[in-house]
Short mmCIF file of C-alpha atoms in Angstrom, two decimals:
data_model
loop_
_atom_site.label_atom_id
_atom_site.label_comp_id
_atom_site.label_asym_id
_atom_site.label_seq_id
_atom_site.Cartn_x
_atom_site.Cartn_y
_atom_site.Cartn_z
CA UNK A 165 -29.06 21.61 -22.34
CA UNK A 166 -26.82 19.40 -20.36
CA UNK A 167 -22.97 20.03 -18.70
CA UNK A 168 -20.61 17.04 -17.82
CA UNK A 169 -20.05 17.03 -14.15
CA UNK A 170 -17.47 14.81 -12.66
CA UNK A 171 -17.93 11.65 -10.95
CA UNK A 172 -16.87 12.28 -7.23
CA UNK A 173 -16.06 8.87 -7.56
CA UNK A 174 -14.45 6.39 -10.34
CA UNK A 175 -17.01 4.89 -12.19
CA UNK A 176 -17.96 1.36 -10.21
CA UNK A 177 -16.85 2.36 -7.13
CA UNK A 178 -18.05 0.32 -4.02
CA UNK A 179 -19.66 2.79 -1.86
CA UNK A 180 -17.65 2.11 1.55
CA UNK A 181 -19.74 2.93 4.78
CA UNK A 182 -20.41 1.00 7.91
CA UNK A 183 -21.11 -2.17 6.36
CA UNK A 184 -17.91 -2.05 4.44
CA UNK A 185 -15.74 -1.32 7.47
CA UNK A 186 -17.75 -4.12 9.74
CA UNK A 187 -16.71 -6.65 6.39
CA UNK A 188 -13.30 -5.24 6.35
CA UNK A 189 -12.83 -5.23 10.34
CA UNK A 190 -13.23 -8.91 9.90
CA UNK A 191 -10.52 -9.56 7.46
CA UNK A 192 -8.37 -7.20 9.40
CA UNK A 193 -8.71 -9.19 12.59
CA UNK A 194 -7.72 -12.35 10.74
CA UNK A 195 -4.50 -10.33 9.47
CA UNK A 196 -4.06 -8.95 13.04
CA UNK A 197 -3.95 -12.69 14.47
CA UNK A 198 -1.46 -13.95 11.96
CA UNK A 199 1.14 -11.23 12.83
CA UNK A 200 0.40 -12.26 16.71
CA UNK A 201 1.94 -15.51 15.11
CA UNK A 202 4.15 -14.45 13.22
CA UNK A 203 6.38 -12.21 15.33
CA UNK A 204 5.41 -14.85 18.55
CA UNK A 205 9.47 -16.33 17.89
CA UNK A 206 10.69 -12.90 18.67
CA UNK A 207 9.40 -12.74 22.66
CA UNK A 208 10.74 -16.47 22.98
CA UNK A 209 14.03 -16.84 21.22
CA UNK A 210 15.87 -17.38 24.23
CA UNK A 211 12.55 -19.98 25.04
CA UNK A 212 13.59 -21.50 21.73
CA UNK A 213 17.07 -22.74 22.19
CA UNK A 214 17.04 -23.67 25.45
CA UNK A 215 13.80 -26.06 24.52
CA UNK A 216 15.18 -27.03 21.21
CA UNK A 217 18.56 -27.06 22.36
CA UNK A 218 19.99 -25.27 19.18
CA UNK A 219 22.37 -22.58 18.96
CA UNK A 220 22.39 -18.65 17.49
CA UNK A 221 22.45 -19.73 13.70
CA UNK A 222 19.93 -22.54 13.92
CA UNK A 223 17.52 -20.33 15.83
CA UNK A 224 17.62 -17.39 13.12
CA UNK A 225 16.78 -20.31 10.90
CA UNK A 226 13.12 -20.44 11.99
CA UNK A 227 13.13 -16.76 10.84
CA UNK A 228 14.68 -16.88 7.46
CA UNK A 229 12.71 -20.07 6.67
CA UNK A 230 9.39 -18.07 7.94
CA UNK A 231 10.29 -14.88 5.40
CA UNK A 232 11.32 -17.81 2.32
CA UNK A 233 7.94 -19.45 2.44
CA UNK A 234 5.81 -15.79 2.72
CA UNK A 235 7.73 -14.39 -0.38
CA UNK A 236 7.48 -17.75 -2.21
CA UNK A 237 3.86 -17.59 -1.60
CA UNK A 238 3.02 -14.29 -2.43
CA UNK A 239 2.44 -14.80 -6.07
CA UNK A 240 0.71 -17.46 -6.07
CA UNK A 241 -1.59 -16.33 -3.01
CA UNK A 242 -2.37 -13.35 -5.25
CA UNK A 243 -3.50 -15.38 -8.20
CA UNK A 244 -5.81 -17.68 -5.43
CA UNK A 245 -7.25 -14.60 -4.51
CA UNK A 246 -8.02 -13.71 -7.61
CA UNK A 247 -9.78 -16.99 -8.60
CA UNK A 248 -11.26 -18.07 -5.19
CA UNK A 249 -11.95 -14.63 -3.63
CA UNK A 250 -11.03 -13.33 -0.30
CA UNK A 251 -13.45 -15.17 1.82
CA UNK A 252 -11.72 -18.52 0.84
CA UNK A 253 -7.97 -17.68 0.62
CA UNK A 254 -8.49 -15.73 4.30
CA UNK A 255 -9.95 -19.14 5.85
CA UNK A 256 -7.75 -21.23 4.27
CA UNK A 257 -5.28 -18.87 5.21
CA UNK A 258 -6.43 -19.02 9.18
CA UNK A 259 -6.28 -22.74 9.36
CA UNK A 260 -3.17 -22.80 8.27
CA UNK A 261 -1.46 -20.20 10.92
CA UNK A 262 -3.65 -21.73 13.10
CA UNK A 263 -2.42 -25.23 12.83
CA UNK A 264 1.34 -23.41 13.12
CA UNK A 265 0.94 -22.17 16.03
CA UNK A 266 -0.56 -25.36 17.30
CA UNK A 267 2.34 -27.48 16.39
CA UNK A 268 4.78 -25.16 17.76
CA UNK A 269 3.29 -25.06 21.19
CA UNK A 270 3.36 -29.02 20.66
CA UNK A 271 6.36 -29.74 18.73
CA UNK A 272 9.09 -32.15 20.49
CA UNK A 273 12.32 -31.43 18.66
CA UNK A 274 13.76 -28.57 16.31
CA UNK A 275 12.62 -30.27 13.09
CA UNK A 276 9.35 -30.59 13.74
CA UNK A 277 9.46 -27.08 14.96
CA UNK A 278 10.54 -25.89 12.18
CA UNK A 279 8.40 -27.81 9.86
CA UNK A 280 5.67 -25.78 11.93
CA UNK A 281 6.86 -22.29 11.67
CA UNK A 282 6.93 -22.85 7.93
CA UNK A 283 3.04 -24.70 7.83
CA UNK A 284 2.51 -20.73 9.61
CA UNK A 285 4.22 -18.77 7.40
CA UNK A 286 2.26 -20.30 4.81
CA UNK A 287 -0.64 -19.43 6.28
CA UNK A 288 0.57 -15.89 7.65
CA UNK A 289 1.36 -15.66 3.56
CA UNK A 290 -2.44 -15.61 2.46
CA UNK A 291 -3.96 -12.96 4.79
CA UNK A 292 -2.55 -8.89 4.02
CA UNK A 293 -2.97 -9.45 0.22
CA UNK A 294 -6.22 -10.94 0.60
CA UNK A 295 -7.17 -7.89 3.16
CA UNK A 296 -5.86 -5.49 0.29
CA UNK A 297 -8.30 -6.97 -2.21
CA UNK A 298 -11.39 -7.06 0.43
CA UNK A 299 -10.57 -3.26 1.14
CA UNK A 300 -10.64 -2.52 -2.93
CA UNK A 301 -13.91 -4.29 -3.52
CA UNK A 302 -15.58 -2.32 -0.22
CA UNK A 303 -14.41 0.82 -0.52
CA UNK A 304 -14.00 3.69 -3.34
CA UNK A 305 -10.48 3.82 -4.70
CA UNK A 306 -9.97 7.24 -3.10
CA UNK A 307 -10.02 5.60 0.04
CA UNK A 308 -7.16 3.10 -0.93
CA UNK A 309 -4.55 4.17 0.64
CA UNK A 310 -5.59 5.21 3.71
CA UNK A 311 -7.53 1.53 4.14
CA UNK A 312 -3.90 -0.08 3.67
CA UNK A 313 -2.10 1.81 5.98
CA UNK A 314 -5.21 1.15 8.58
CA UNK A 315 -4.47 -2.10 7.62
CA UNK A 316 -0.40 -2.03 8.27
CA UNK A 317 -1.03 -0.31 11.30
CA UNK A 318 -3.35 -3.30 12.88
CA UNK A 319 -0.52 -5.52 12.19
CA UNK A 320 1.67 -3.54 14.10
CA UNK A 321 -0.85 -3.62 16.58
CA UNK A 322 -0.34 -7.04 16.27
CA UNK A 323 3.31 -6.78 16.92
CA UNK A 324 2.61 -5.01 19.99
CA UNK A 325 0.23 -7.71 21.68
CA UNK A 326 2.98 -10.30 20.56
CA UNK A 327 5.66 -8.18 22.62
CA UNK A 328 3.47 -7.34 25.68
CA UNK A 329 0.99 -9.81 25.95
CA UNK A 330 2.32 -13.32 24.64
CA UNK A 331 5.63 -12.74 26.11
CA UNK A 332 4.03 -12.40 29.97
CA UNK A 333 2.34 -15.83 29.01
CA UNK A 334 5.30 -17.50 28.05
CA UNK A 335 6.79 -16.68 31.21
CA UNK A 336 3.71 -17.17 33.24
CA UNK A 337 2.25 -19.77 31.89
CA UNK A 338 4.72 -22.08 30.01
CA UNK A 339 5.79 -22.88 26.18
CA UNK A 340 2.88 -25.31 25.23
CA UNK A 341 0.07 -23.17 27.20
CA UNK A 342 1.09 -19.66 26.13
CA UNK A 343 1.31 -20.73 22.83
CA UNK A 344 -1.61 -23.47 22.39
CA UNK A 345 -3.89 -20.91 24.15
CA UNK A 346 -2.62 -18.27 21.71
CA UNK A 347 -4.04 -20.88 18.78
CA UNK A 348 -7.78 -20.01 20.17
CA UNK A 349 -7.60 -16.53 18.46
CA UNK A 350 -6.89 -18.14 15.06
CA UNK A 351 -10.07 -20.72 15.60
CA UNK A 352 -11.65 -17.77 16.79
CA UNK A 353 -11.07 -15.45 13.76
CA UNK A 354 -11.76 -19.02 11.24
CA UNK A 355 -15.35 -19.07 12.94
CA UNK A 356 -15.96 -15.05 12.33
CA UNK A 357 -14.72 -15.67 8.25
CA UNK A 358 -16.69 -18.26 7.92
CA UNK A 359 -19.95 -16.92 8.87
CA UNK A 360 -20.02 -13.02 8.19
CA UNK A 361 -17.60 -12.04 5.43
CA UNK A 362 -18.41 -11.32 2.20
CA UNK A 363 -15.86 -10.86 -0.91
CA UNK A 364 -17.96 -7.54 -2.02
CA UNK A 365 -20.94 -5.92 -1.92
CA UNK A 366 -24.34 -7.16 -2.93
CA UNK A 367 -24.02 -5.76 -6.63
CA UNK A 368 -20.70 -5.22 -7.44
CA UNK A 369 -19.78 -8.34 -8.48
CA UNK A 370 -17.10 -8.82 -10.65
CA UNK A 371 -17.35 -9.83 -14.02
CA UNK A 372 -16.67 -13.70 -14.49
CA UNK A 373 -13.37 -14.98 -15.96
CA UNK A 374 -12.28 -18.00 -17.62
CA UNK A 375 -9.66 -19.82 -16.09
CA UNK A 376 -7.60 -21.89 -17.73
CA UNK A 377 -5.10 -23.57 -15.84
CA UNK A 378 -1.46 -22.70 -16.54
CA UNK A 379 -2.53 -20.48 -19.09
CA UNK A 380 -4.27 -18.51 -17.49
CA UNK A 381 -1.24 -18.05 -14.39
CA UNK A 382 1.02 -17.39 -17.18
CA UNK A 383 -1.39 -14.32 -18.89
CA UNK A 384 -2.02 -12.94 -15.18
CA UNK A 385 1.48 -12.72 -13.88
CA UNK A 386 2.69 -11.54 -17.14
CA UNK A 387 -0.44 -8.71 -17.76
CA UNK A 388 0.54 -7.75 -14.33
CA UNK A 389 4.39 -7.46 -14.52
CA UNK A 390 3.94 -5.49 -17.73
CA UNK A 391 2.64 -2.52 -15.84
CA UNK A 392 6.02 -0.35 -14.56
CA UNK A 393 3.39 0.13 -11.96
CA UNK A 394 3.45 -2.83 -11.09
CA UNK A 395 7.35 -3.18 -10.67
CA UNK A 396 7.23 0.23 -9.25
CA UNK A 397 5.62 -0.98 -6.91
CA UNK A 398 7.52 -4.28 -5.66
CA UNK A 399 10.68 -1.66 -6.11
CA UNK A 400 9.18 0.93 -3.32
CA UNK A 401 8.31 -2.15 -0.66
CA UNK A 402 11.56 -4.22 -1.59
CA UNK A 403 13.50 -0.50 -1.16
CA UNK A 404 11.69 0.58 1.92
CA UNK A 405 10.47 -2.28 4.09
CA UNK A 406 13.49 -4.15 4.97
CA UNK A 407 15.77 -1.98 7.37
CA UNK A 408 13.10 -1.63 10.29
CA UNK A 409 12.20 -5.51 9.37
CA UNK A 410 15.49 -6.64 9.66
CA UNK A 411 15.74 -4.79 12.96
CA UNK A 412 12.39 -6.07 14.61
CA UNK A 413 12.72 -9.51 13.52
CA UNK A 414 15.99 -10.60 13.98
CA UNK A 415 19.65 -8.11 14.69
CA UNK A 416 18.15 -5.29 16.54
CA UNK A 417 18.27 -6.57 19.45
CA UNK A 418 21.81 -7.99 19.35
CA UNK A 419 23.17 -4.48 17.64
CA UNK A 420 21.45 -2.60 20.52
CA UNK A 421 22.81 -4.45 23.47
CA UNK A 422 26.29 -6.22 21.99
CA UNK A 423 27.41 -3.67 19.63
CA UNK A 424 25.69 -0.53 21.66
CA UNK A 425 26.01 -1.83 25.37
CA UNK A 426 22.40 -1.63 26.23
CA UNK A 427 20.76 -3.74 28.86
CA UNK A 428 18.33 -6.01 27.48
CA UNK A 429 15.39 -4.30 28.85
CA UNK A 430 16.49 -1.01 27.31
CA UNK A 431 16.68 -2.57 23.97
CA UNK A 432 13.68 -4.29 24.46
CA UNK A 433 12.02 -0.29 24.68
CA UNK A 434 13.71 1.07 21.47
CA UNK A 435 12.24 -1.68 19.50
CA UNK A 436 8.84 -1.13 20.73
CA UNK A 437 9.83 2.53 19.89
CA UNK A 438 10.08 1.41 16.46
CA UNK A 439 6.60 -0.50 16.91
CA UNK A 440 4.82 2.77 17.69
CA UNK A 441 6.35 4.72 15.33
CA UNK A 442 5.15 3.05 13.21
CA UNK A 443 1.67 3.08 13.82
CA UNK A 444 2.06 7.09 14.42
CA UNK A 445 3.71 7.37 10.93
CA UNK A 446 0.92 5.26 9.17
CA UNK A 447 -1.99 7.15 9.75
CA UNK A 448 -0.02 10.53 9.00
CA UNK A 449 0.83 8.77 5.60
CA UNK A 450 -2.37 7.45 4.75
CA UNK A 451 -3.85 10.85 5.19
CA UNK A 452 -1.67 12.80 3.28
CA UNK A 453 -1.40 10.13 0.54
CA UNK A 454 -5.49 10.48 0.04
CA UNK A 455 -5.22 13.85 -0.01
CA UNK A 456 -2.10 14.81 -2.37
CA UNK A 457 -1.65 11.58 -4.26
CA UNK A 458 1.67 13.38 -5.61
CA UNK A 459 3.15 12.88 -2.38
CA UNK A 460 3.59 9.08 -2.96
CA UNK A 461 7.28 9.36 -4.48
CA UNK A 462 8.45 12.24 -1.79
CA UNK A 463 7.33 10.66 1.14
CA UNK A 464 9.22 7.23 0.03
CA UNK A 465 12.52 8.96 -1.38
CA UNK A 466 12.24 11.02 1.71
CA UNK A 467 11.89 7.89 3.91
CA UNK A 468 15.19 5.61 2.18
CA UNK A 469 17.08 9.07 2.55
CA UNK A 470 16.36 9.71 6.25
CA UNK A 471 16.94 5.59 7.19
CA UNK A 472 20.13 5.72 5.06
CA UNK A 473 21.23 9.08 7.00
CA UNK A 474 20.57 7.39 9.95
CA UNK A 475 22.39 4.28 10.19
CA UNK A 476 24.94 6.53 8.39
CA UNK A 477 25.46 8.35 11.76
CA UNK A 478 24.97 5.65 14.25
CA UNK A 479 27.62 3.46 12.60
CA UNK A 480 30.17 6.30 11.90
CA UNK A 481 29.87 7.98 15.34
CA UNK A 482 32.96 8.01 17.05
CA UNK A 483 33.41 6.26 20.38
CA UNK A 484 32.73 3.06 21.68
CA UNK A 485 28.59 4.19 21.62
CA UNK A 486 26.06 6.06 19.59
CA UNK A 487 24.42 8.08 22.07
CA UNK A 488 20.83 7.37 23.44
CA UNK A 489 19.19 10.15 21.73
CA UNK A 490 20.49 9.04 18.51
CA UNK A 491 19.33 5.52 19.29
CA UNK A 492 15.97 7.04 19.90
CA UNK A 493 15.91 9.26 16.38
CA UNK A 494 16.92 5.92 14.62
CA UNK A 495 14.42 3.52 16.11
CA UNK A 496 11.84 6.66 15.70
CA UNK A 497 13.09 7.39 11.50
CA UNK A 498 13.06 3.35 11.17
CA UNK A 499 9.19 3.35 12.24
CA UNK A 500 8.34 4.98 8.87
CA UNK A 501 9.70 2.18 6.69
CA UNK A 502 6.83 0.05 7.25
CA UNK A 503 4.04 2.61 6.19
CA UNK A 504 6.44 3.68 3.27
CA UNK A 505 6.59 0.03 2.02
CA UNK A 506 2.55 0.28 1.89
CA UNK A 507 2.53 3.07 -0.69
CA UNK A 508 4.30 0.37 -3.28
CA UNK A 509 0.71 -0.88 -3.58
CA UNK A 510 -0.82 2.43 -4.07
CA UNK A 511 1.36 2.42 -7.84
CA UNK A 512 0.88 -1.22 -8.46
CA UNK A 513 -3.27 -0.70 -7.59
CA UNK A 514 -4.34 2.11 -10.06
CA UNK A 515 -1.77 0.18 -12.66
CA UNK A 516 -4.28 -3.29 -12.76
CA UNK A 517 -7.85 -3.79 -13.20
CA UNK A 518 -9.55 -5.51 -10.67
CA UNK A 519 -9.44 -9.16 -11.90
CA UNK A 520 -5.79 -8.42 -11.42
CA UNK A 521 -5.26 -6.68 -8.10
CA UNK A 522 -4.57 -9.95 -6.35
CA UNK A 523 -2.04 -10.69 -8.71
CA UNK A 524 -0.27 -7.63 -8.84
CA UNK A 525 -0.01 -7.21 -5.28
CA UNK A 526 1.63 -10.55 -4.93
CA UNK A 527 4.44 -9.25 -6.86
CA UNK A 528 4.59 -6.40 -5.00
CA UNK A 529 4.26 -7.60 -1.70
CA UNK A 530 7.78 -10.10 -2.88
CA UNK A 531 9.75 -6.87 -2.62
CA UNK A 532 10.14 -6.18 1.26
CA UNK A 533 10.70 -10.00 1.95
CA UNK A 534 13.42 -10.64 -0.54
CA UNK A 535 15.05 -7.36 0.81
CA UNK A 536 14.70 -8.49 4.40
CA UNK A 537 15.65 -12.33 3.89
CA UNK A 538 19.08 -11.34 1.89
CA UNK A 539 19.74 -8.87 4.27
CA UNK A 540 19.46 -11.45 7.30
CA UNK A 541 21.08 -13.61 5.51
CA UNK A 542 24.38 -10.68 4.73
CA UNK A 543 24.63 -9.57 8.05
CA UNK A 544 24.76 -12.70 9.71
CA UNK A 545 27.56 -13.97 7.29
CA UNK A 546 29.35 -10.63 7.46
CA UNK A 547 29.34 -10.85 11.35
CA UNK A 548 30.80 -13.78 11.49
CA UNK A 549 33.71 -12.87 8.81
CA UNK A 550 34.59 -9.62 10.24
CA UNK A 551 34.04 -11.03 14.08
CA UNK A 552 31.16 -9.33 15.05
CA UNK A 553 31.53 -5.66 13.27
CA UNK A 554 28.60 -4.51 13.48
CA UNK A 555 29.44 -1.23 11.44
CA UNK A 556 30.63 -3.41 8.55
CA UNK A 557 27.65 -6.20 8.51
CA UNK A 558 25.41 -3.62 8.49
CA UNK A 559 26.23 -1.44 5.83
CA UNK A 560 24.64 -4.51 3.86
CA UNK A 561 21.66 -2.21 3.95
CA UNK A 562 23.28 0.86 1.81
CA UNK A 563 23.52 -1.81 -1.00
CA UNK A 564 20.25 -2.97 -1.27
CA UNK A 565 18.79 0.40 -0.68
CA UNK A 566 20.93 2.08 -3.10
CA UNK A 567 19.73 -1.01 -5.55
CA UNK A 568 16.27 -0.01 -4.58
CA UNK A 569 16.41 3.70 -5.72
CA UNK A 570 18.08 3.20 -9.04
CA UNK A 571 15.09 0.77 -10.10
CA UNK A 572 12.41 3.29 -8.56
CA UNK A 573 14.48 6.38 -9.90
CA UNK A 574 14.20 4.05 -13.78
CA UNK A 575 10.59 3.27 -13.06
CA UNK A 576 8.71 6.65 -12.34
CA UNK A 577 8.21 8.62 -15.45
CA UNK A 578 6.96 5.19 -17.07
CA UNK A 579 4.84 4.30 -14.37
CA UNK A 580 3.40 7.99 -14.46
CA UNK A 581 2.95 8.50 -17.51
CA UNK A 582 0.87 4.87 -17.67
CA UNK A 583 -1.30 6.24 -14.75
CA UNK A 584 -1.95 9.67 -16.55
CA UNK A 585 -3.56 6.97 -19.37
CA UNK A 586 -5.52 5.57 -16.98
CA UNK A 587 -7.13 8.63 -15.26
CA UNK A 588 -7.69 9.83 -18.68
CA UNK A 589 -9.51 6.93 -20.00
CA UNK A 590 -11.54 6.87 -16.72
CA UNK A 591 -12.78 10.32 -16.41
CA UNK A 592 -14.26 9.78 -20.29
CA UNK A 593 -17.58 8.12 -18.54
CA UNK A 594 -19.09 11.52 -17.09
CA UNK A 595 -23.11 12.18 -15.82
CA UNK A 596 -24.78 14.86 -17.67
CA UNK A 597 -27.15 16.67 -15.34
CA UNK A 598 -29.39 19.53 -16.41
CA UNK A 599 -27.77 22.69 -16.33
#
């Protein structure tokens, strides 16, 4: 006589333990480097113009084209790491940024600059969906979210060392050495790639597919965009992501000290409020997200409600100034966009098999940086129309988050329902023990 017991895990789950996280650290790091990179144009955009002798719109230039070339890569990054595995897409990946970085410490004039932040963007591109699909093929699916907001939260670390370390080197050391010395980390992380990581565990390799050129794209992108879990997903991160991105990256610090009167050092504080926020906020997420997997939806409605709420207040407030401990709410309520952009890939991961994961978190990864670049792009053209009103350029973020919801508010049940499926079908492969 036999009883069906439960798998504790789904069936073919990679087993996780140390040798998983050591594999995992090591994709992490490369990810970690890259946004070291990446946000390295926000400690030096004063650095910038006076070197490159360009003014306020050319500068936020190197940032829009930097957020253009990530989303533009992002599907077909997840369709390399699909075909090529992480290993490959991660080191081409660090040469790349590498190389960026490089030329930018070298570069003599603003074109050539610029030619180099995009040559690191592409590179930047290739490195948190390829971490996403190392951390599915290393550890059980139960784990998932909690790996990817470990994962967010070491690029905010990275964000951090950018802010506090790279910017005492620039003003130590110099443009070229702060930044060519900053390229070591990326040769540094190649080397560590190249030797010791491994796109999944001895037996659990995944089964072969045939690819066949443009076909094959073509049956990927559109097997993946079929699943509202998929397009749930690029909804949550394109909803969520973009107000505290917009902030870090570009207008926070000009709202805080022109619009708020703020000295620059204060300013300088809030964001790095926002910073470790964020990394607070993460952890607290991932952990309730792998316990109560209902909580996905709440915690992200929750999320674009407070944000909204917030800049609701700090725009409206009458006076010339919000007051500090407003400031200090916002900065704190904007930390939990970035961990509440990671749970779009805990709908679009349970929606695709794993031949497809790559894929389908290109698309969802698009979301956040399509939200971000057009609302860079609104602010800075409302600012100039309404001569610097703040209150009215940024109320360009009601419209894309109120865009956002309606899509995720359309999306749900479908998605849901097309997970329920899923569970259902997996749970039919049971062990029989003796009773």
């Amino acid at each position: 006589m036999s009883a069906p017991v439960r798998n504790a895990t789904l069936p073919g789950d990679p087993p996780g333990g140390r040798r998983a996280v050591a594999v995992w650290s090591i994709g992490v790091a490369v990810y970690f480097v890259a946004v070291i990179f990446r946000t390295s144009l926000g400690v030096a955009g004063l650095d910038a113009a006076d070197r490159f002798h360009v003014n306020a719109s050319a500068l936020s230039t190197f940032s829009i084209l930097q957020l253009l070339v990530y989303a533009g890569m992002q599907i077909p990054v997840g369709l390399l790491v699909d075909r090529l595995g992480t290993k490959k897409v991660l080191s081409i990946g660090a040469v790349l940024f590498t190389a960026g970085q490089l030329g930018f410490a070298f570069s003599p004039s603003y074109g050539t600059a610029l030619a180099s932040r995009a040559l690191l963007g592409c590179g930047d591109a290739m490195t948190f969906i390829s971490v996403l699909r190392l951390g599915s093929r290393w550890f059980p699916a139960r784990r998932g979210p909690l790996v990817a907001q470990l994962a967010g939260l070491v690029g905010m670390a990275g964000n951090l060392v950018s802010t506090l370390v790279l910017a005492r080197l620039l003003h130590g050391l110099g443009w070229t050495p702060a930044f060519a010395g900053s390229a070591l980390a990326g040769a540094v992380v190649l080397v560590l790639t190249l030797m010791f990581l491994k796109d999944h565990p001895q037996g659990q390799e995944p089964e072969p597919s045939p690819h066949q050129g443009a076909a094959y794209v073509r049956r990927q992108i559109a097997a993946s965009w079929r699943e509202p879990g998929t397009r749930l997903g690029l909804w949550v991160h394109f909803t969520t992501q973009f107000p505290a991105m917009v902030f870090l990256l570009l207008w926070g610090l000009p709202f805080l000290v022109e619009a708020q009167g703020l000295s620059r050092a204060t300013a300088g504080e809030l964001l790095t409020l926002v910073v470790l926020s964020n990394m607070v906020i993460g952890l607290v997420y991932g952990q309730v997200i792998a316990r109560h997997h209902a909580a996905r939806l709440p915690l992200v409605l929750g999320t674009v409600g407070a944000t909204a709420l917030l800049w609701a207040v700090t725009l409206a407030y009458p006076g010339d100034h919000a007051p500090m401990w407003l400031l200090l709410v916002l900065c704190a309520v904007l930390g939990a966009c970035g961990p509440a952009s990671m749970i779009g890939f805990d709908f679009a991961r349970p929606a695709n098999p794993p031949e497809r994961q790559g894929t389908a978190s290109g698309i969802t990864n698009m979301g956040g940086f399509i939200a971000s670049m057009t609302t860079l792009f609104a602010i800075g053209v409302l600012l100039d129309a309404t001569g610097d009103d703040y209150t009215v350029a940024f109320s360009a973020v009601f419209v894309l988050q109120a865009l956002g919801i309606s899509q995720i508010l359309r999306l749900r049940g479908r998605a849901a329902r097309r997970e329920r499926e899923r569970l259902v079908a997996s749970r039919v492969e049971t062990v029989h023990v003796p009773a």
